[in-house]
Every structure is written in structure tokens, then in C-alpha cells.
Amino acid sequence: QVQLVESGGGLVQPGGSLRLSCAASGSVRSITAMGWYRQTPGKQRELVAVMSNGGSTNYADSVKGRFTISRDNAKNTVYLQMNSLKPEDTAVYYCKVNRLGPDYWGQGTQVTVSS
């Protein structure tokens, strides 16, 4: 089993910044990638950013240039630095770990961007 603890969500004004973190524990061996997805009511969950163990990254077009994903492999933690936030970034953000075995999802953390 893998446990994921997310933190860093909150309410910010447009143009503001937030930094999300997700720490994995338990069966952390065999993790191949860690990343972030987001979901709003009535919409499918979408990829925000992901980073493989080797450092390869993939970003949604809507966040390129504004969001940065990083990982501390020794701590089994993934971060998402979100800058220049827009109202359309409002969503529940979910941490995800990819493994050779089953994948795991975090509980989600709310990010609200509003003036």
C-alpha cells in the first residue's frame, strides 16, 4: 500500500502563487512517476504535470510557463509550484503516483483562485 498526504491548497487572488506538496509513504519502491491532476465539477480529471523518476516532465498546455513540477526522490515527495494563477485554475488537485504495481491517488486538495 501507498499513502499520499497532500498539502498546500487554499484561496488566492488571480496572479498569486501556491505550492502544493505530496508525500508518499508505505510501499514507495517501484514508483516510476509522480504528478498532479485536477478536476472541477462536471469535468473529467485532467493531467496538470507529471515527472518520471528519470526527470522527464509533461505539462498541460494551459499551465506551461506558469506551473513547475519538482520531485525529491529521497523524500518520495512531489511538488507543484503554481504561479500567475488564474480563476480557471480553480479545481481540486490530486496527487498521483505511478508504479510498476497499482497506481495510487491522493485525497485531493482544493485550490481556489478568486478576486
XYZ file of C-alpha atoms in Angstrom:
115
model
C 0.000 0.000 0.000
C 0.992 3.589 -0.650
C -0.254 6.517 1.386
C -0.252 10.018 -0.081
C -0.517 13.161 2.026
C -1.284 16.346 0.117
C -0.975 19.893 1.386
C -0.676 23.470 0.191
C -4.081 24.222 -1.259
C -6.016 27.334 -0.413
C -7.604 30.553 -1.611
C -5.543 33.046 -3.599
C -6.204 36.063 -5.778
C -5.574 35.984 -9.520
C -1.886 36.382 -10.189
C -0.953 34.821 -6.885
C 1.037 31.699 -6.160
C 0.667 28.446 -4.295
C 2.948 25.497 -3.741
C 1.429 22.047 -3.398
C 3.234 19.097 -1.901
C 2.522 15.390 -1.833
C 4.483 12.958 0.293
C 4.319 9.236 -0.369
C 4.891 6.580 2.239
C 4.477 2.855 2.531
C 5.430 0.772 -0.479
C 7.341 3.561 -2.183
C 9.640 1.216 -4.025
C 8.722 0.662 -7.666
C 7.340 4.192 -8.083
C 8.079 5.254 -11.646
C 6.484 8.699 -11.769
C 4.662 11.230 -9.624
C 2.398 14.004 -10.733
C -0.660 16.170 -10.386
C -4.133 16.107 -11.870
C -7.066 18.417 -11.310
C -10.825 18.187 -11.564
C -13.738 20.614 -11.480
C -17.433 19.719 -11.121
C -18.864 18.267 -14.301
C -15.491 17.798 -15.955
C -13.108 14.895 -16.301
C -9.936 14.795 -14.323
C -7.094 16.222 -16.385
C -3.339 15.992 -16.277
C -1.592 19.050 -14.900
C 2.014 17.913 -14.668
C 3.957 14.704 -14.196
C 7.606 13.828 -13.677
C 9.197 10.432 -14.138
C 11.950 9.036 -11.952
C 14.382 9.972 -14.696
C 13.302 13.608 -14.658
C 11.152 13.730 -17.776
C 8.195 16.084 -17.435
C 4.875 16.598 -19.128
C 2.633 19.635 -18.635
C -0.836 20.554 -19.711
C -0.725 23.302 -22.320
C -2.840 25.517 -20.088
C -0.203 25.615 -17.336
C 3.038 25.682 -19.308
C 5.201 28.595 -18.276
C 3.265 29.110 -15.055
C 3.498 25.814 -13.162
C 6.613 23.847 -12.295
C 6.725 20.286 -11.042
C 9.632 19.046 -8.969
C 10.475 15.923 -7.000
C 12.603 14.970 -4.070
C 13.103 11.284 -4.709
C 14.886 10.742 -1.398
C 11.801 12.022 0.417
C 9.328 10.484 -2.020
C 7.710 13.885 -2.360
C 6.424 15.752 -5.384
C 5.757 19.487 -5.515
C 3.793 21.760 -7.777
C 4.753 25.423 -7.814
C 1.847 27.388 -9.256
C 2.489 30.973 -10.301
C 0.362 33.553 -12.094
C -2.748 31.713 -11.034
C -5.940 32.264 -12.990
C -9.562 31.707 -11.985
C -9.709 28.796 -14.424
C -7.060 27.050 -12.337
C -9.664 26.598 -9.614
C -10.063 22.874 -9.027
C -9.384 20.014 -6.696
C -5.803 18.958 -7.275
C -4.922 15.296 -6.886
C -1.523 13.789 -6.414
C -0.861 10.580 -8.320
C 1.944 8.056 -8.195
C 2.650 5.629 -10.977
C 4.183 2.306 -10.049
C 5.089 -0.989 -11.586
C 2.193 -2.216 -9.477
C -1.115 -0.419 -8.885
C -1.216 3.359 -9.123
C -2.366 5.486 -6.197
C -4.258 8.746 -5.848
C -4.214 11.284 -3.069
C -7.350 12.612 -1.421
C -7.174 15.938 -3.224
C -6.592 19.500 -2.112
C -8.772 22.462 -3.081
C -7.241 25.369 -4.964
C -9.472 28.400 -5.408
C -8.403 31.433 -7.422
C -10.793 34.319 -6.981
C -10.800 38.067 -6.509
